[in-house]
Short mmCIF file of C-alpha atoms and ligand atoms in Angstrom, two decimals:
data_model
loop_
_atom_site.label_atom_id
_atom_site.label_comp_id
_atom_site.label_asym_id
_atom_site.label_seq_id
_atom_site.Cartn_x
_atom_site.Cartn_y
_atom_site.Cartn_z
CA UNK A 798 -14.98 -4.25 -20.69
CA UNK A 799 -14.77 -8.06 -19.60
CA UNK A 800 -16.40 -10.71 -18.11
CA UNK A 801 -18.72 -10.62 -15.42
CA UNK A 802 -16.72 -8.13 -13.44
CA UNK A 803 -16.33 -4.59 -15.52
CA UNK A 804 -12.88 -4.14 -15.96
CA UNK A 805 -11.70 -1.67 -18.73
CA UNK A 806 -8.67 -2.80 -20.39
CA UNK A 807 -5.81 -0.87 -22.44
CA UNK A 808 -3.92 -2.55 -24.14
CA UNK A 809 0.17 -1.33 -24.70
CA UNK A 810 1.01 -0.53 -28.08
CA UNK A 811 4.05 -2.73 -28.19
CA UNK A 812 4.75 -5.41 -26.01
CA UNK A 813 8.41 -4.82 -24.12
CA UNK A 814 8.34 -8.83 -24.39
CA UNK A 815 11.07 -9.22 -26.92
CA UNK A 816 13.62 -6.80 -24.77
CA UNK A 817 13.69 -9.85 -22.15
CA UNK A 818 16.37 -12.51 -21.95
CA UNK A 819 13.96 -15.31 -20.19
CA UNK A 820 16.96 -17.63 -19.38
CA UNK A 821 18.55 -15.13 -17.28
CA UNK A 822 15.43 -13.26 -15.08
CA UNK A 823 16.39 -12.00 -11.91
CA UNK A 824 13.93 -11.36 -9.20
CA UNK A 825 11.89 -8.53 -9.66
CA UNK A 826 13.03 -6.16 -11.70
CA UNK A 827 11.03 -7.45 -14.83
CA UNK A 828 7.69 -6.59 -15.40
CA UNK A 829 5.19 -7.71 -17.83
CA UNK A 830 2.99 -5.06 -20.15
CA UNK A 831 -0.09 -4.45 -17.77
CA UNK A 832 -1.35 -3.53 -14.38
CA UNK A 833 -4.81 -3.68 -12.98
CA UNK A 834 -6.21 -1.40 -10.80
CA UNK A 835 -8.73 -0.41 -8.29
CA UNK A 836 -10.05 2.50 -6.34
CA UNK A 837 -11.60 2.81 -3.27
CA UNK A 838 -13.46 6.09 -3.04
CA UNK A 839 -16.58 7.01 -0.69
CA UNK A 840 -16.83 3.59 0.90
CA UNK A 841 -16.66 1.18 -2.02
CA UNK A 842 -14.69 -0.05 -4.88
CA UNK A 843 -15.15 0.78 -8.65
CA UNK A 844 -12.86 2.01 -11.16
CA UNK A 845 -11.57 -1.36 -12.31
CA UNK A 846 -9.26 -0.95 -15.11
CA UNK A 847 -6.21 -2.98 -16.89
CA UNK A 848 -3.96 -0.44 -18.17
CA UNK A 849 0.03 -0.01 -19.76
CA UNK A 850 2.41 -0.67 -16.26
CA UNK A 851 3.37 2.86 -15.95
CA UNK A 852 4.69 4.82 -13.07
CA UNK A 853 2.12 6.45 -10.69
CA UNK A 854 1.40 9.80 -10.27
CA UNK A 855 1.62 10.62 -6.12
CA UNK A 856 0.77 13.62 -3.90
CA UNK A 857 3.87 13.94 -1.59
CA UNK A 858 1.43 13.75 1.06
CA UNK A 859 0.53 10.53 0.01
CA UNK A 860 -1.11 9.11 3.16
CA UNK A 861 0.74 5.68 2.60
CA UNK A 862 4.27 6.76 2.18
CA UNK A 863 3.82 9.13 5.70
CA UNK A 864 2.11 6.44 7.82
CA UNK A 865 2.23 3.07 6.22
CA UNK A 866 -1.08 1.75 5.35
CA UNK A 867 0.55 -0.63 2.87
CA UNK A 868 -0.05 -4.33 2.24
CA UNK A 869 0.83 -6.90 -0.39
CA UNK A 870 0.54 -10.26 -1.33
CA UNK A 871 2.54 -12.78 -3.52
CA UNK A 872 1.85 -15.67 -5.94
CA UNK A 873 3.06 -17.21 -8.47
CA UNK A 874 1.57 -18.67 -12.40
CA UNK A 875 2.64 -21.45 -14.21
CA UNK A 876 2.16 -23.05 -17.71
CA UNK A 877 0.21 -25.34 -18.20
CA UNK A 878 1.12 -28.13 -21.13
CA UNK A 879 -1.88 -26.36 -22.63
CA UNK A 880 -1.08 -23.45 -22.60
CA UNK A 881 -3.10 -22.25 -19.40
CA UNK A 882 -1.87 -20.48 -16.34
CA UNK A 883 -2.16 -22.16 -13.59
CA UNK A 884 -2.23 -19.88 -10.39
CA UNK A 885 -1.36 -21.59 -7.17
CA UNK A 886 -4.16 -21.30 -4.40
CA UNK A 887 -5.26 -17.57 -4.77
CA UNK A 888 -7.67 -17.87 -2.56
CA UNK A 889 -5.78 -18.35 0.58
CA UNK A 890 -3.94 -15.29 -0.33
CA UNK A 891 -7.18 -13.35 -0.96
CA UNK A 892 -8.13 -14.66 2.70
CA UNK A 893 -4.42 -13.12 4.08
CA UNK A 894 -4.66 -10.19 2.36
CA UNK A 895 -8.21 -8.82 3.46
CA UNK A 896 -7.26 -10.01 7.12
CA UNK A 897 -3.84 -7.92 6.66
CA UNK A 898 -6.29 -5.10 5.43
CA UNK A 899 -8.46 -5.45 8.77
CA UNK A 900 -5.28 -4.92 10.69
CA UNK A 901 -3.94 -1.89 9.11
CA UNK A 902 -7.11 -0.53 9.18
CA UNK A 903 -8.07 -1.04 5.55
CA UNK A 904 -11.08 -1.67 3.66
CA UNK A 905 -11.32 -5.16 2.91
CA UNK A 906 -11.53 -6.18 -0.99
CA UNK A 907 -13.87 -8.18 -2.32
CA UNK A 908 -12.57 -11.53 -3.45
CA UNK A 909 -14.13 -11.08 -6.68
CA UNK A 910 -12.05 -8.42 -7.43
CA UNK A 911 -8.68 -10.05 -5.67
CA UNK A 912 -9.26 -13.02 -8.30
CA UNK A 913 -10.80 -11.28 -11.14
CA UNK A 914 -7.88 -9.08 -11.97
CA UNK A 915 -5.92 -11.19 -11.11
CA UNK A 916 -7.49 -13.82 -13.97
CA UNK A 917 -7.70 -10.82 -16.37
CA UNK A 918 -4.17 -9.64 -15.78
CA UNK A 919 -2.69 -12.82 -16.38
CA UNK A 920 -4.85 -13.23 -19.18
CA UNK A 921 -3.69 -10.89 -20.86
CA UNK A 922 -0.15 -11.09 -20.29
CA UNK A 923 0.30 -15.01 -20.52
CA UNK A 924 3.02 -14.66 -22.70
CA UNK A 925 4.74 -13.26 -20.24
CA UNK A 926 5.03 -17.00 -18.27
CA UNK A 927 8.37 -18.29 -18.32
CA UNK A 928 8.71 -21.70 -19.68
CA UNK A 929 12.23 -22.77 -17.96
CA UNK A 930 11.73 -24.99 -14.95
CA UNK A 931 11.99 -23.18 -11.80
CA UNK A 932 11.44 -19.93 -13.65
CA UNK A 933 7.38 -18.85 -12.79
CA UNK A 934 5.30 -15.42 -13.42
CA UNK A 935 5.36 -13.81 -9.81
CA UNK A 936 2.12 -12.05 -9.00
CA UNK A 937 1.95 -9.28 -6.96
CA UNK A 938 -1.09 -7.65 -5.41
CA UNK A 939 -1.10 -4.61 -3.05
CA UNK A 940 -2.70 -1.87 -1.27
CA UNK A 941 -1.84 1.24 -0.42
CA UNK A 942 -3.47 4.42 1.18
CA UNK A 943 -4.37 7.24 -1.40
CA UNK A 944 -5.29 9.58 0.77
CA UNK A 945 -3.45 13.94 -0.38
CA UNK A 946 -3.69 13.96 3.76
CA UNK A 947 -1.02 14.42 6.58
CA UNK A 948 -2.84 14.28 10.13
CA UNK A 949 -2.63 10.81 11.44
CA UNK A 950 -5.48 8.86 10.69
CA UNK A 951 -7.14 6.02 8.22
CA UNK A 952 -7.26 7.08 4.74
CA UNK A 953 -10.16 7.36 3.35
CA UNK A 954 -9.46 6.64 -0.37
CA UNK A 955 -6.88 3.68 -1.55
CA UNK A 956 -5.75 2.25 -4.26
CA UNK A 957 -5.45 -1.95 -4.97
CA UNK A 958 -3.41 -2.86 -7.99
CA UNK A 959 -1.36 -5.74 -9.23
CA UNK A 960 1.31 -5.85 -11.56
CA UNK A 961 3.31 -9.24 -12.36
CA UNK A 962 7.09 -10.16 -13.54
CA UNK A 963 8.57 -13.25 -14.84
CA UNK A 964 11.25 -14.11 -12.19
CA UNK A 965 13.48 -16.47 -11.86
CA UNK A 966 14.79 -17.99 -7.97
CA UNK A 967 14.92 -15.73 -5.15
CA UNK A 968 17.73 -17.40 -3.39
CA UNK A 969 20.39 -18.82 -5.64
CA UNK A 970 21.96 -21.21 -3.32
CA UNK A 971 21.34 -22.64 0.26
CA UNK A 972 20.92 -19.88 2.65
CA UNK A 973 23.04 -19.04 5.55
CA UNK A 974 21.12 -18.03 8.47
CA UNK A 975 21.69 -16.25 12.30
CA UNK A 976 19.24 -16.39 14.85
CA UNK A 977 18.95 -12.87 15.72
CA UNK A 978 18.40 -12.34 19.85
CA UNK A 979 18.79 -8.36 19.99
CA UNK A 980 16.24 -7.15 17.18
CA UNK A 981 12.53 -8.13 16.85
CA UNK A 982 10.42 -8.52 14.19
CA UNK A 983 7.19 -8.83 15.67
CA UNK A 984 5.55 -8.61 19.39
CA UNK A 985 2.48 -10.42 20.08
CA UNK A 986 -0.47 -7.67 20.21
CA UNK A 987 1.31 -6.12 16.67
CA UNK A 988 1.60 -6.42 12.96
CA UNK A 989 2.88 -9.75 12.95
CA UNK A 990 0.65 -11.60 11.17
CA UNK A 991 -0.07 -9.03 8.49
CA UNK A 992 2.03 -8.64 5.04
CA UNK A 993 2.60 -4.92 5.75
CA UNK A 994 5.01 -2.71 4.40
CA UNK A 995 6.14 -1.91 7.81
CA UNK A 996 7.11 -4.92 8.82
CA UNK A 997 9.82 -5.33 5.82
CA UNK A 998 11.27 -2.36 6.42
CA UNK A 999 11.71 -3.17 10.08
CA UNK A 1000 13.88 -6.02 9.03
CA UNK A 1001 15.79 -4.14 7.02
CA UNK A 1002 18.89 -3.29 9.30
CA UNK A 1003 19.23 -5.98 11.59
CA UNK A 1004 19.67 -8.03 8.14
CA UNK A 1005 21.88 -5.30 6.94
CA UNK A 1006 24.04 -5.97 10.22
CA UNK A 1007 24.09 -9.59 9.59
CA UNK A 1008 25.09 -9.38 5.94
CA UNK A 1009 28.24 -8.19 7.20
CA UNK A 1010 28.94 -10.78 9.25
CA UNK A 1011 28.22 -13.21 5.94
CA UNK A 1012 24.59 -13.98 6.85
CA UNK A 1013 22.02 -14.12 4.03
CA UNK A 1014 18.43 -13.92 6.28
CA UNK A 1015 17.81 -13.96 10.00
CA UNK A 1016 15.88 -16.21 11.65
CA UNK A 1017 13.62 -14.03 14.32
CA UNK A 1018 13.07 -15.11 17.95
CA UNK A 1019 9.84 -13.86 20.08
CA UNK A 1020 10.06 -10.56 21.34
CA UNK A 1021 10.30 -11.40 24.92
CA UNK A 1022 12.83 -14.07 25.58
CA UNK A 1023 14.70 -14.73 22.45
CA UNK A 1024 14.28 -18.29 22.95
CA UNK A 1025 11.74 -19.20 20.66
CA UNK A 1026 12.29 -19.44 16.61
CA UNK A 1027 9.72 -17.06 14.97
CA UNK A 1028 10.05 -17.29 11.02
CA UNK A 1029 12.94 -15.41 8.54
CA UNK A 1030 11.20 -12.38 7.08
CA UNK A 1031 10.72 -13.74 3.58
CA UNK A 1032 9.64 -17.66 4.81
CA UNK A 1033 8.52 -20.01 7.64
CA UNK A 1034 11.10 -21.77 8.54
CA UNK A 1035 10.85 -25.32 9.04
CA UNK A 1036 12.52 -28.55 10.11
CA UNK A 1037 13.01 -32.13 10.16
CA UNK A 1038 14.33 -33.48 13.53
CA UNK A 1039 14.18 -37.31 14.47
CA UNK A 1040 12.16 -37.80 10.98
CA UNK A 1041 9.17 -35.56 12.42
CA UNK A 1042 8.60 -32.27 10.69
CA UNK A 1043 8.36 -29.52 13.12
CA UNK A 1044 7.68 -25.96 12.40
CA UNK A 1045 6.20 -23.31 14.79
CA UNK A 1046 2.41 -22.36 15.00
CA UNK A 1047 1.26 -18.95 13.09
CA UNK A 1048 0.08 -17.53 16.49
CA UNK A 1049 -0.31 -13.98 15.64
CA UNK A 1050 3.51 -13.02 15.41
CA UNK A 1051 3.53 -14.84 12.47
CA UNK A 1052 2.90 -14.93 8.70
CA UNK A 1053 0.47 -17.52 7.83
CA UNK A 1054 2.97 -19.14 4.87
CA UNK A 1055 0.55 -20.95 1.89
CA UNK A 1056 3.53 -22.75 0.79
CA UNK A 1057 4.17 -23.78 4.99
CA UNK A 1058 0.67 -24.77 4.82
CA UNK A 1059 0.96 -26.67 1.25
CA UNK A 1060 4.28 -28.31 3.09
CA UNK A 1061 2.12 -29.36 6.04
CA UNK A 1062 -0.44 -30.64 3.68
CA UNK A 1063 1.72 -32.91 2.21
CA UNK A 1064 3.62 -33.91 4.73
CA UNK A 1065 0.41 -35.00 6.22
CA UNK A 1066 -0.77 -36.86 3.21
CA UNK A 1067 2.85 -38.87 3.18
CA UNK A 1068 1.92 -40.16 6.52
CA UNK A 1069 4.96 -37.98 8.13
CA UNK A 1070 5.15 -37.38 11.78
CA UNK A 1071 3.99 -33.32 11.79
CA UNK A 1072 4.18 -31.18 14.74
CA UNK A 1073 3.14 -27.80 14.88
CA UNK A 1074 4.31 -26.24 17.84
CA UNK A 1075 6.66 -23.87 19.49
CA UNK A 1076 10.48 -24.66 18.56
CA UNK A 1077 12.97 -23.15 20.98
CA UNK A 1078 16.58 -22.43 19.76
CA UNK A 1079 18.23 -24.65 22.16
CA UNK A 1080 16.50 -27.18 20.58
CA UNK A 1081 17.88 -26.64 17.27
CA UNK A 1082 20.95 -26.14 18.74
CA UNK A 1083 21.08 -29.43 20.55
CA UNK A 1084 19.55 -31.06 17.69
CA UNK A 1085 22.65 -29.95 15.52
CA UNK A 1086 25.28 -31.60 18.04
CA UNK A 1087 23.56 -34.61 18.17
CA UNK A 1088 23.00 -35.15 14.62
CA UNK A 1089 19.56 -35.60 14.65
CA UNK A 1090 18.49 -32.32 12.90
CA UNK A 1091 18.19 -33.94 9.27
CA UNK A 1092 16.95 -30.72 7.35
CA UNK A 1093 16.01 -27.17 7.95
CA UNK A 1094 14.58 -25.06 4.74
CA UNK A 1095 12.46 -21.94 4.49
CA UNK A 1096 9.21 -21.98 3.21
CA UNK A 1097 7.55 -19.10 1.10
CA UNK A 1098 6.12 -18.13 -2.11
CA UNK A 1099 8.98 -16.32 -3.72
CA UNK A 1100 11.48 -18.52 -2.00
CA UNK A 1101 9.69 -21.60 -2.97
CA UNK A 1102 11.92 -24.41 -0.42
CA UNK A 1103 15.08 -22.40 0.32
CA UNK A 1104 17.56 -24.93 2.01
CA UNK A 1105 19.27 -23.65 4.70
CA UNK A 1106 22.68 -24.78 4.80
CA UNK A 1107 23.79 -23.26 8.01
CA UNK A 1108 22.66 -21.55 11.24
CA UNK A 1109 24.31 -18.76 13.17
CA UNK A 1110 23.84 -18.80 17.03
CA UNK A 1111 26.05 -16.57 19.37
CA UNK A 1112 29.00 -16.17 17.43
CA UNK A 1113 29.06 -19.61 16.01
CA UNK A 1114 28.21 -20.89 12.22
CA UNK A 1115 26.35 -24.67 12.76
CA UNK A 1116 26.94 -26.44 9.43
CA UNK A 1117 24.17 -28.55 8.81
CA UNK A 1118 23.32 -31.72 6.51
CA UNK A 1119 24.41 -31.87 2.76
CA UNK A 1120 21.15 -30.98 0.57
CA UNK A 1121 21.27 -33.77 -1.45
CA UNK A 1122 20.60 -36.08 1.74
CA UNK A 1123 17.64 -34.07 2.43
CA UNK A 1124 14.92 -36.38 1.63
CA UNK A 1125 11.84 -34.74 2.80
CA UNK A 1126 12.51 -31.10 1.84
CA UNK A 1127 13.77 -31.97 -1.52
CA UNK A 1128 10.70 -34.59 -2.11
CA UNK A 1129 8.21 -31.71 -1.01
CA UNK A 1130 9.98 -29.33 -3.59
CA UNK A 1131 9.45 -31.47 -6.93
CA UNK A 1132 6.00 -32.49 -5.85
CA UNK A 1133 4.65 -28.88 -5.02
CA UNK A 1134 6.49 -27.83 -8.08
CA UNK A 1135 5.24 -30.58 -10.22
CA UNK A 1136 2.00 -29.45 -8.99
CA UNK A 1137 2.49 -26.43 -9.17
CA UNK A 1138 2.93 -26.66 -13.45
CA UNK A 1139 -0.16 -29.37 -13.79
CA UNK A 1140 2.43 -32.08 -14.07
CA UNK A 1141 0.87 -34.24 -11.07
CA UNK A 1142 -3.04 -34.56 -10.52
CA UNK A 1143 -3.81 -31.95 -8.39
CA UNK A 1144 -5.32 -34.16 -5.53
CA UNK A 1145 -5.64 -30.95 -3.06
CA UNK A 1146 -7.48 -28.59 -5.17
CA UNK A 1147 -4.77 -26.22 -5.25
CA UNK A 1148 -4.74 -24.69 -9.04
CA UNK A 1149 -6.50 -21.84 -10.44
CA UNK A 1150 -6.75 -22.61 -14.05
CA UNK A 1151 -7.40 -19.30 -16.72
C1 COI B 120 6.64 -13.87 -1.15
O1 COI B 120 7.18 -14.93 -0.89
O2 COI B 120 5.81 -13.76 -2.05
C2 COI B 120 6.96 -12.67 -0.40
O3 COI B 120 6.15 -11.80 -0.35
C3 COI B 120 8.28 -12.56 0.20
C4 COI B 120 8.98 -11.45 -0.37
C5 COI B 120 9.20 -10.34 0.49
C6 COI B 120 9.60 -11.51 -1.66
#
């Protein structure tokens, strides 16, 4: 048992730590010695434990894997030049994930409990925090229905856990985009705004279709007219036109991006021109022949600031700006990164210190 919540912890036998090469991680596939996890059984949560990451034991009529009730959330630790690990703002994802839970018809989970475990996890498996710069300890919350039930309705039982893995970058060079017109990601009225399972998988095949045509993400338009930018599945995307960073409001469609919102922050606090509002693609377009579209990067936890080095748009590839002129993008990077590892003051009251 620990600290003021009552989590029961077992500890692995031997650490797998030595088996990793940390100077060559790639994303996701490594995963550090523990898991926490939670039930949710007759209305309330309980059953906090740390135990070995193992594989789970599932009903095939898992309610989840039938019907979807499935959220997540990401984050990332740091290292601290003491030795701490420094989470970055936890509590905004807390926020996102119990308002994901609301919408997939999901008990909420108390934040206690989202930041507890999380604290105890990472604890625990500190070691497991890359040094390398640009290298980080993803953390990865989720919730899924536990329900042994097939007839279409909310589970009654679920399970929370979290399990974290050193990782290294998700994108390993400046992305190529499209802005997809046929496909949609997200209608106003739906799922949107929630990190649902769902709404990855939905993504999955128009992406598919345009990594064949050389395409690394897709850049979604609004379901009705196509003429609005939306955000790219795994960021917000955002841009710098005219010196003014411009990036579309979260209105529902949506993910509400802690790293767009850290971006805007700062941006803000430079004394940049910021406007949050809707972004058509002619726009961008137009922008691009006129040369006054400096810089357009995605903006996301895993992704951190993924340059975008060129946009799709009706069968044409729009080069943009060389990254190294990118003065905004590239400033924002190293200061949310320096940040980020407690190497700048911390003047936003971002980090979670263990
Ligand atoms: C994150 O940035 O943490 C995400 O959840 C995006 C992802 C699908 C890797």
């Amino acid at each position: 048992m620990t600290g003021t919540l009552d989590i029961a912890i077992q500890k692995v036998q031997n650490s797998r730590i030595n088996q990793v090469d940390f100077d060559n991680i790639p994303f996701g596939k490594v995963y550090s010695d523990h898991m926490f996890i939670a039930d949710y059984v007759d209305g309330q949560w309980g059953g906090l434990r740390i135990v070995p990451f193992e594989h789970l034991k599932l009903s095939p009529a898992n309610a989840a894997l039938h019907y979807g009730q499935s959220i997540f959330e990401g984050m990332k630790a740091h290292k601290g030049d003491d030795g701490s690990a420094l989470i970055f703002r936890p509590e905004k994802n807390a926020q996102r994930f119990n308002r994901s839970a609301i919408r997939m018809c999901m008990p909420e989970l108390p934040e206690e409990i989202f930041i507890g475990g999380l604290d105890e996890l990472v604890r625990l498996d500190r070691s497991w925090i890359p040094d390398k710069e640009g290298n980080s300890l993803y953390l990865r919350p989720f919730m899924f229905a536990a329900d042994e039930y097939i007839g279409v309705r909310p589970s009654l039982t679920y399970k929370f856990m979290i399990f974290t893995c050193p990782v290294g970058g998700y994108y390993s060079k400046p992305v190529r985009v499209k802005i997809e017109t046929k496909f949609v990601r997200a209608a106003e009225g739906g799922t949107g705004a929630a990190k649902t399972a769902g709404n990855y998988a939905a993504s999955l095949y128009p992406a598919q279709l345009a990594g064949k045509e050389g395409y690394d993400q897709l850049i979604w338009t609004d379901s009705k007219t196509h003429t609005l930018i939306e955000e790219a599945g795994t960021m917000n995307i955002m841009l710098v036109i005219d010196g003014k960073l411009i990036t579309p409001p979260t209105s529902g469609t949506i993910l509400e991006g802690v790293t767009r919102d850290s971006i805007l922050a700062l941006a803000n606090d430079w004394g940049m021109e910021v406007e949050v509002r809707k972004v058509t693609v002619t726009e961008i377009i137009d922008a691009i022949k006129t040369g006054s579209l400096e810089e357009a990067f995605g903006a996301g936890t895993a992704a951190t600031v993924a340059h975008i080095a060129a946009i799709g748009y009706e069968g044409i590839d729009y080069e943009l700006p060389p990254v190294e002129t990118r003065e905004f993008s590239n400033k924002a990077l190293l200061e949310m990164e320096a940040i980020k590892r407690g190497k700048k003051e911390d003047r936003f009251g971002w980090i979670h210190k263990i």
